[in-house]
Each structure stands twice: as structure tokens, then as C-alpha cells.
Coordinates of C-alpha atoms in Angstrom, one line a residue:
X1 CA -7.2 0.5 -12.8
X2 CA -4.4 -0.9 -11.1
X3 CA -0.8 -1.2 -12.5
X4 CA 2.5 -2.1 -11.6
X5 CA 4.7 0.1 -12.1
X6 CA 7.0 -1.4 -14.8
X7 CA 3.6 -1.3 -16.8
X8 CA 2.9 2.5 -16.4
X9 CA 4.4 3.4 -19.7
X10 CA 1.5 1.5 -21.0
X11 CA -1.4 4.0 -19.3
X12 CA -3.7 5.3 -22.4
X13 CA -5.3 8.3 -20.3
X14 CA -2.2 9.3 -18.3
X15 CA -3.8 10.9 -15.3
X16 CA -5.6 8.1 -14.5
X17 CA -4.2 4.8 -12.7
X18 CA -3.4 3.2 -9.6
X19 CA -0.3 1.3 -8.2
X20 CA 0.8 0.2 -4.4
X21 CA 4.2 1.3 -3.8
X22 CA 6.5 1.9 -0.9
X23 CA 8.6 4.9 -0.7
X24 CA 12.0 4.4 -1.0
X25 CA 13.3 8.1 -0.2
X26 CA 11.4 11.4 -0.4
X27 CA 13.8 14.6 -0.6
X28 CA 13.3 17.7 1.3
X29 CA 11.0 20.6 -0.3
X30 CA 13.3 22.2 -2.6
X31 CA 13.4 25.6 -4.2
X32 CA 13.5 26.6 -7.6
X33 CA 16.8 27.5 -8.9
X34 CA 16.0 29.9 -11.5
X35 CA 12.6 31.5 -10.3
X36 CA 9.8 31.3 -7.7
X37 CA 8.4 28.0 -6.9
X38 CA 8.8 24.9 -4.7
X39 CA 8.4 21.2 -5.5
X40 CA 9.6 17.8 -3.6
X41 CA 10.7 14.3 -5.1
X42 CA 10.1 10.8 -4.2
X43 CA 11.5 7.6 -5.3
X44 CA 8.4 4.8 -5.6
X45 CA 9.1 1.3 -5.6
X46 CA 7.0 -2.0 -5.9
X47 CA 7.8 -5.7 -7.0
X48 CA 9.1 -4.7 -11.0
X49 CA 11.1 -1.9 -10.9
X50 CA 11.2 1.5 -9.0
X51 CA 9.6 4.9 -10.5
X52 CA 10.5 9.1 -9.5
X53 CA 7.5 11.2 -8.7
X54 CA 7.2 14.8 -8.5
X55 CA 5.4 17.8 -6.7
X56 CA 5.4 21.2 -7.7
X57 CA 3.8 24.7 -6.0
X58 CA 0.2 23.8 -4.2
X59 CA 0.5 20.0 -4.7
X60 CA 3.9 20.2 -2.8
X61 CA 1.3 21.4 0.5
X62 CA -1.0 18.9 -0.4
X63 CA 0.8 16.0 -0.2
X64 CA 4.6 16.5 1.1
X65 CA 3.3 15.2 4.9
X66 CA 1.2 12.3 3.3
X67 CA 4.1 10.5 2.1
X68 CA 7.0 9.1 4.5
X69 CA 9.9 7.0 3.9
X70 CA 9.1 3.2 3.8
X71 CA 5.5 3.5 4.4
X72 CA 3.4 2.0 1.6
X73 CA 0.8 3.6 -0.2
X74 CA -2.0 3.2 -2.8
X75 CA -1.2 6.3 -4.9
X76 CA -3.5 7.1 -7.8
X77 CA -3.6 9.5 -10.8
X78 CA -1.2 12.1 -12.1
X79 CA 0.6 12.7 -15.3
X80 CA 2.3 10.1 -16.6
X81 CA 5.2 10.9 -18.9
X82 CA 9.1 10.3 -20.4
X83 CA 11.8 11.1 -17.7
X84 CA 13.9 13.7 -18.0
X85 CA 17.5 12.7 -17.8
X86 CA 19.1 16.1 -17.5
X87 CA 17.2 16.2 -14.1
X88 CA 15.7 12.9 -13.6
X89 CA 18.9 10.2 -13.1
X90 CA 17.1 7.2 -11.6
X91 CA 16.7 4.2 -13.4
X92 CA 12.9 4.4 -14.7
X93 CA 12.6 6.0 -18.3
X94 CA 9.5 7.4 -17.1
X95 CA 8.2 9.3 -14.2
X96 CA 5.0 10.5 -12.0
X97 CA 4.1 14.3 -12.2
X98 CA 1.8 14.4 -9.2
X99 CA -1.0 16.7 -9.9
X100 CA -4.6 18.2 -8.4
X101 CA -6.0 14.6 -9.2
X102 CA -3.7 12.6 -7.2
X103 CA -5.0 10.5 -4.3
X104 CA -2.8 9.1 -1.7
X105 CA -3.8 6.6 1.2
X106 CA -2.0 4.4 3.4
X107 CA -2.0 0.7 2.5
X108 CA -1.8 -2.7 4.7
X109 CA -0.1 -4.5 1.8
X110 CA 2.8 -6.4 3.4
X111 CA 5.0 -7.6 0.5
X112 CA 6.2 -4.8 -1.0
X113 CA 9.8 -5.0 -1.0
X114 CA 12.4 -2.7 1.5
X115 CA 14.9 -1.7 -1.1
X116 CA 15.5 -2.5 -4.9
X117 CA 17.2 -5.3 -6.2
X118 CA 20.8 -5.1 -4.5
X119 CA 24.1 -5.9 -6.6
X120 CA 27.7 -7.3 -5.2
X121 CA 30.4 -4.7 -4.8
X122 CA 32.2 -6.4 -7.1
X123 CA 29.7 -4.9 -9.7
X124 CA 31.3 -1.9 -9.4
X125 CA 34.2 -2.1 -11.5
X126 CA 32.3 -3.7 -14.2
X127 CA 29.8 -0.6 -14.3
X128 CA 29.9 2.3 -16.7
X129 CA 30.4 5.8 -15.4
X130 CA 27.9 7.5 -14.4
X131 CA 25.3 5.1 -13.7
X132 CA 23.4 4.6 -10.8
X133 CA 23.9 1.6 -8.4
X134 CA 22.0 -0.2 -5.4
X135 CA 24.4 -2.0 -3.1
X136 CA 25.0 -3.2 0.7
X137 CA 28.4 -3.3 2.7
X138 CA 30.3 -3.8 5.5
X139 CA 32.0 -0.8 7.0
X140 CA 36.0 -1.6 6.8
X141 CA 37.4 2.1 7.3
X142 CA 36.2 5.2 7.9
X143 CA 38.6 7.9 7.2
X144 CA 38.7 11.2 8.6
X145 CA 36.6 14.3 6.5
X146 CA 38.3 16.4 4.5
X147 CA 38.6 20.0 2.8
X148 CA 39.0 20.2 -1.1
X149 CA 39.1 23.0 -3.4
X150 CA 36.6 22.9 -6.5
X151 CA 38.3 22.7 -9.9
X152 CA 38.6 26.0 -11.5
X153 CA 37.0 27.8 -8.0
X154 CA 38.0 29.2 -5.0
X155 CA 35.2 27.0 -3.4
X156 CA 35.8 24.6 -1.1
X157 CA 33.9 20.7 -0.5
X158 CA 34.3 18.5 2.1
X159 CA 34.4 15.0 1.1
X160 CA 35.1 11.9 3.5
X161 CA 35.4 8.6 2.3
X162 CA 33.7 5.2 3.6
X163 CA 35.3 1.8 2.3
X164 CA 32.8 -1.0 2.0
X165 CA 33.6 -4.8 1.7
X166 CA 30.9 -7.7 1.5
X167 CA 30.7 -11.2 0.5
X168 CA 32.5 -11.0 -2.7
X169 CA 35.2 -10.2 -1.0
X170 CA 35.7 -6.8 -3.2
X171 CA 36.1 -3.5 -1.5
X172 CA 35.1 0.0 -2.6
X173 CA 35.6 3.4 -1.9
X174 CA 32.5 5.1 -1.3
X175 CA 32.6 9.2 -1.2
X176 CA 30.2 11.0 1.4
X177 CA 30.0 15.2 0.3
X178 CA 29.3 18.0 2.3
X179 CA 26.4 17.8 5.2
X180 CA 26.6 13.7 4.7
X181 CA 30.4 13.8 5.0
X182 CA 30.7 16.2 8.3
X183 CA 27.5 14.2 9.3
X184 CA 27.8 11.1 8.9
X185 CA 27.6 8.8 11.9
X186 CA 29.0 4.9 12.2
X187 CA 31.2 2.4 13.3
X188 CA 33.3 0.0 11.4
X189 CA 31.7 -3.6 11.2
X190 CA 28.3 -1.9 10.4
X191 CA 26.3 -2.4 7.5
X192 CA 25.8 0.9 5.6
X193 CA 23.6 0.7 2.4
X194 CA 23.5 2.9 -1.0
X195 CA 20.7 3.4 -2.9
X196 CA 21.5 5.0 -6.0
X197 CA 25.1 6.1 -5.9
X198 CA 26.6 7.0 -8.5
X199 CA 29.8 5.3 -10.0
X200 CA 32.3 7.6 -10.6
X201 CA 36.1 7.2 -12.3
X202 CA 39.0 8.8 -10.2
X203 CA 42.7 8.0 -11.7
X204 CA 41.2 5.3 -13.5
X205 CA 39.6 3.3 -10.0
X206 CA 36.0 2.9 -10.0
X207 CA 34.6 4.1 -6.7
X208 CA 31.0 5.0 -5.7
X209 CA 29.7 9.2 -4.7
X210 CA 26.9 9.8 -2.7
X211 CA 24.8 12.3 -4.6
X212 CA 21.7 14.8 -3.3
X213 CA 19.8 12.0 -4.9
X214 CA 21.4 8.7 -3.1
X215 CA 20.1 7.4 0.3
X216 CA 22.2 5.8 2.7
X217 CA 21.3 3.7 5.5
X218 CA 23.4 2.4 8.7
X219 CA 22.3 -1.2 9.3
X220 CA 19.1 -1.6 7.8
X221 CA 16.3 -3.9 8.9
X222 CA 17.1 -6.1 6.4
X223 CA 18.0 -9.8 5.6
X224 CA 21.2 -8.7 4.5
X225 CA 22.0 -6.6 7.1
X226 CA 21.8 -9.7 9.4
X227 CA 23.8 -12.0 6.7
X228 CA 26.8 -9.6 5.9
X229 CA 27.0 -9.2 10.0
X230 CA 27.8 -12.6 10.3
X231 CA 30.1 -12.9 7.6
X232 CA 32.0 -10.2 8.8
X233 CA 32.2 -11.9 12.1
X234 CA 33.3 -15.5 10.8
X235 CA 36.2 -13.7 8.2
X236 CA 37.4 -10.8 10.4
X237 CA 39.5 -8.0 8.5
X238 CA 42.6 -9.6 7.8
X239 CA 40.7 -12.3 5.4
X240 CA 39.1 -9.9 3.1
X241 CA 40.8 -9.7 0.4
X242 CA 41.6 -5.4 -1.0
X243 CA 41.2 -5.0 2.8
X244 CA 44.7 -3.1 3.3
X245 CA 47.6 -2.6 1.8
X246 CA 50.7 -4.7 1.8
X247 CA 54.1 -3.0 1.4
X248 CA 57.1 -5.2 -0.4
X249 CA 59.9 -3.4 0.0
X250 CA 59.6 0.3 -0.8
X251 CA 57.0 -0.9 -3.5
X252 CA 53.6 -0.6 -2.6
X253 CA 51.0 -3.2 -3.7
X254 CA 47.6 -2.0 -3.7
X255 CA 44.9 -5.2 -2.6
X256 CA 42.1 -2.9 -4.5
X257 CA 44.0 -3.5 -8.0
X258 CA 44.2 -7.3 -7.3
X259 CA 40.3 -7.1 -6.7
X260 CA 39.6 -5.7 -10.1
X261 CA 42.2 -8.2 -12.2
X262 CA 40.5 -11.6 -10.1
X263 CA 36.7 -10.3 -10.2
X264 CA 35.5 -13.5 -11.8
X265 CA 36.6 -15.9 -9.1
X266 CA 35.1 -17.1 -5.7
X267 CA 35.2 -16.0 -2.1
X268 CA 37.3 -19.1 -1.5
X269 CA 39.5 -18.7 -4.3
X270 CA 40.6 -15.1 -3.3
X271 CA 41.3 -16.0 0.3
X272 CA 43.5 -18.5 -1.0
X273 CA 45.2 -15.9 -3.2
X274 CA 45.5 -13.4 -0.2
X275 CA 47.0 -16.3 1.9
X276 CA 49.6 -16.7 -1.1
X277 CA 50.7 -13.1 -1.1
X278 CA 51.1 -13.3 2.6
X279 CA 52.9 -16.3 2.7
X280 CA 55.2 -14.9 -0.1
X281 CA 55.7 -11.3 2.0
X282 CA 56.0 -13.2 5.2
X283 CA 59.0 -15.3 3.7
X284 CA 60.4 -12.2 2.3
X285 CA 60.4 -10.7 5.7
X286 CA 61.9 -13.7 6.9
X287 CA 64.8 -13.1 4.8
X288 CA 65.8 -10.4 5.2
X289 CA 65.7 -10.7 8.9
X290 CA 67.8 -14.0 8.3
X291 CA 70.3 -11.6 6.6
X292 CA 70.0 -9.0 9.3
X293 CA 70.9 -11.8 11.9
X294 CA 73.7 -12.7 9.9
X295 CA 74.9 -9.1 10.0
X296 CA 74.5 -8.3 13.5
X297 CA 76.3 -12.0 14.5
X298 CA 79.2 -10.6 12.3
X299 CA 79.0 -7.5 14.1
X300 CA 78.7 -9.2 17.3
X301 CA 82.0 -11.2 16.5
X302 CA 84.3 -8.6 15.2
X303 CA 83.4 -6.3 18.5
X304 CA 84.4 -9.5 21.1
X305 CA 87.6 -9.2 19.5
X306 CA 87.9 -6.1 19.6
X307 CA 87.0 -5.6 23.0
X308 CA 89.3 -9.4 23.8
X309 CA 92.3 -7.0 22.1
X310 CA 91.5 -3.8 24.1
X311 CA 91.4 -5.8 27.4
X312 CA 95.3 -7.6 26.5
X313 CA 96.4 -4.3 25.3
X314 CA 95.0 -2.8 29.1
X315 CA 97.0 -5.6 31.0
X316 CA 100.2 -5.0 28.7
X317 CA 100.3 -1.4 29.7
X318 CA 99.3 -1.8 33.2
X319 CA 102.2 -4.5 33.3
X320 CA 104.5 -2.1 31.9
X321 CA 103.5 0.8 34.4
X322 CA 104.1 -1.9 37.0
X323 CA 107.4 -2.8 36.2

């Protein structure tokens, strides 16, 4: 019988079923931690909701080179059962054991969707820690990779971080580790898409880390790939609002913090706020060049009369010489 897969929870025989689904990522074959044995992930998606599926030992060379990322499949039978949270973190309570009765073939079906259900950056700082999030940006910054010691270890990560911006006019920091941080290969004004990152809490910022379990993409083939594009194009850097920050003085005043306190409002509304503070910094700067022109006119004064007095008190002595 065919399901959906928002409605596998409800399979009586467990082993038994069928859905359509497109693979949204399949992970490498992985070893056992503890032990001998071998097994591989995928993520499944379809029109309600996404599901994880497993392989383990000789199902893992049975079916590891039928499944590819993106293609769609009609998949059918396996176990059926309660995910795991202490190993299973996507956003399915349940998930697919693949076993010796699973069947997998290729399917024409056309309208499965590319990706899950995609939320605004601005989402972000409204998440809980530790859940999972699907989002697309555009590619403000891309700072340089870095070396950090783990806590409590003489073990070293390297981490680089990505800041994204999109229509919301929100940016976020988003944390590449490891082989995706020394890796990882774009431009700024590219789309880059996250697919289960994972909202983390650092000095009390939300920002986004790409786990073992995330996928990222560099302009997808997308509608929003194609959308965000031409945003970024019409608004250039300067308009996004949390896009740099703005120095007063010798305070600093951080664009990101402004983004979390005016979350609610509109695209228009925080351009208008961003023009504000600009105006406000521009005048400031004004004045204080006013008063530095003042100073150096001053300056400028009192050394003609010096220089008026040296040149009299030159043609007094000369005078005298001369006499």
C-alpha cells in the first residue's frame, strides 16, 4: 500500500509499505564506533514532511549505490519504528530501518519537492537551541578559517564562519567545521543553503553550525536561488540591514543586535531604520569635522601671526646690522 510519509506511523505490519520520496542527502558509509559493522543514512522527503532511513552490514552493499541525492524513488518495506533522538536529530519522530525486504526503484514522478519547507533567517533568533533548521541565504562575508582548541583538550577544530542575509533583511552567522570549513568553496553574493543546521547559542547570539548531519548547497536550482539573486542585486550590501558594523565614537554598535530587538517589522521599515542611524552617524561625523575645521582655522590664524612677527622681527635685526 502506498503512504505518505507523514502517515507512516500509522503502518499496522511495519515491514510492509510503499512511499515515493526524493533523497534529500545520503551520508557516506560509516563505521561503527564501538565494534565491527558498517551502515549508511539517508534523509527521505516527500510533499508532508521528511523521514531518516537507515542501512546496516549487508543491506549497506545492497542498496548504498541505488540511492543518490535528489533522485526520486519508490522505496518499499522495512521496519518501521520510533526515532532515536540520542542518534537520530532530524525532525521526524519516526524513522526507516532498511532491511532484507526493502525494494528500491527509480521513479518518473516529477512533483516531489527539492528541499523541505524553507524558513526566513529571521527565524533564527526566535528558535530554541538545539533544534534543527532549513534555511536559504545570500553570501554577505566569508571570513578566513580558523584554528581553535577544544574545551578541556589539547585538540584542535577548525571552524570558519559564513554570514548569510536574505529577504528579511536579518543576517546570521553560520559555522562551517573541519573538512567543510578548510573545504568550502564560494563567493560572496551566492546563494548557499542549510538543510538541517543546527541553532546554537554563543555569548548569548543565536547563530547556525553545520553538523555531520547538515547539507549545504552553493546556489541551488531553485526558485529561491533565482529570487534572493535578484534581491541582492536591487539592495546591494550597504542596504541590508546587520550587514556591518557602525562605529560611534570609540563605541561600537553591533547591526546584528538591532536585527534581533526589530524582528517583527518589514523589509521597508528596517531600511528606513538603517537610513536613520546613518543619517544620525553621518551628522555626527559632520560635527566633529565642523569642530576640527574650527581648530585647524584657529591654528592656521595664530601661525600667520606668528610667522607676520618672525618676518618684522627679521627686518628689525637686519636693519640694525645695517646701520
Amino acid at each position: 500500500m502506498e503512504y505518505e510519509i507523514d502517515n507512516l506511523k500509522n503502518v499496522w505490519n511495519g515491514n510492509y509499505w510503499s512511499i515515493t520520496a526524493r533523497v534529500l542527502k545520503k551520508s557516506d558509509v560509516l563505521p561503527f564506533k564501538h565494534g565491527n559493522g558498517k551502515y549508511f543514512t539517508t534523509i527521505l522527503i516527500d510533499k508532508t514532511t521528511e523521514i531518516r532511513a537507515t542501512a546496516f552490514g549487508n543491506d549497506v552493499d545492497r542498496l548504498f549505490s541505488q540511492l543518490q541525492e535528489n533522485n526520486v524513488y519508490n522505496i518499499k518495506n522495512g521496519e518501521i519504528k520510533e526515532a532515536d533522538k540520542a542518534y537520530n536529530k532530524s525532525k521526524n519522530d519516526y524513522e526507516i530501518i532498511f532491511n532484507g525486504l526493502t525494494v528500491i526503484e527509480r521513479s518518473g514522478v516529477t512533483d516531489i519537492p527539492s528541499h523541505p519547507q524553507l524558513k526566513t533567517i529571521e527565524k533564527v533568533f526566535s528558535m530554541d537551541k538545539n533544534t534543527l533548521i532549513d534555511t536559504i541565504g545570500v553570501i554577505i562575508k566569508i571570513e578566513q578559517s580558523k584554528k581553535i582548541k577544544k574545551i578541556n583538550s589539547n585538540d584542535t577544530l577548525i571552524l570558519r564562519n559564513i554570514i548569510l542575509a536574505d529577504k528579511s533583511g536579518v543576517r546570521v552567522t553560520v559555522t562551517l567545521w573541519d573538512t567543510e570549513a578548510t573545504n568550502f568553496n564560494a563567493n560572496e553574493g551566492d546563494t548557499m543553503s542549510i538543510i538541517g543546521g543546527k541553532i546554537i547559542d554563543y555569548k548569548n547570539v543565536k547563530k547556525i553550525s553545520v553538523t555531520g548531519s547538515s547539507k549545504i548547497e552553493i546556489n541551488p536550482n531553485w526558485n529561491e536561488t533565482l529570487h534572493l539573486q535578484n534581491w541582492y542585486k536591487e539592495f546591494e550590501k550597504k542596504k541590508l540591514l546587520n550587514l556591518s558594523q557602525v562605529c560611534i565614537g570609540s563605541q561600537e554598535l553591533d547591526m546584528f543586535e538591532i536585527s534581533q530587538i526589530n524582528s517583527n517589522t518589514t523589509i521597508s521599515e528596517r531600511i528606513l531604520q538603517q537610513n536613520k542611524i546613518d543619517y544620525n552617524l553621518i551628522s555626527k561625523r559632520l560635527l566633529e569635522l565642523n569642530d576640527e575645521e574650527n581648530k585647524i582655522k584657529m591654528e592656521r590664524t595664530e601661525l600667520n601671526f606668528k610667522k607676520q612677527r618672525l618676518l618684522i622681527e627679521r627686518e628689525s635685526v637686519k636693519s640694525h646690522l645695517e646701520n
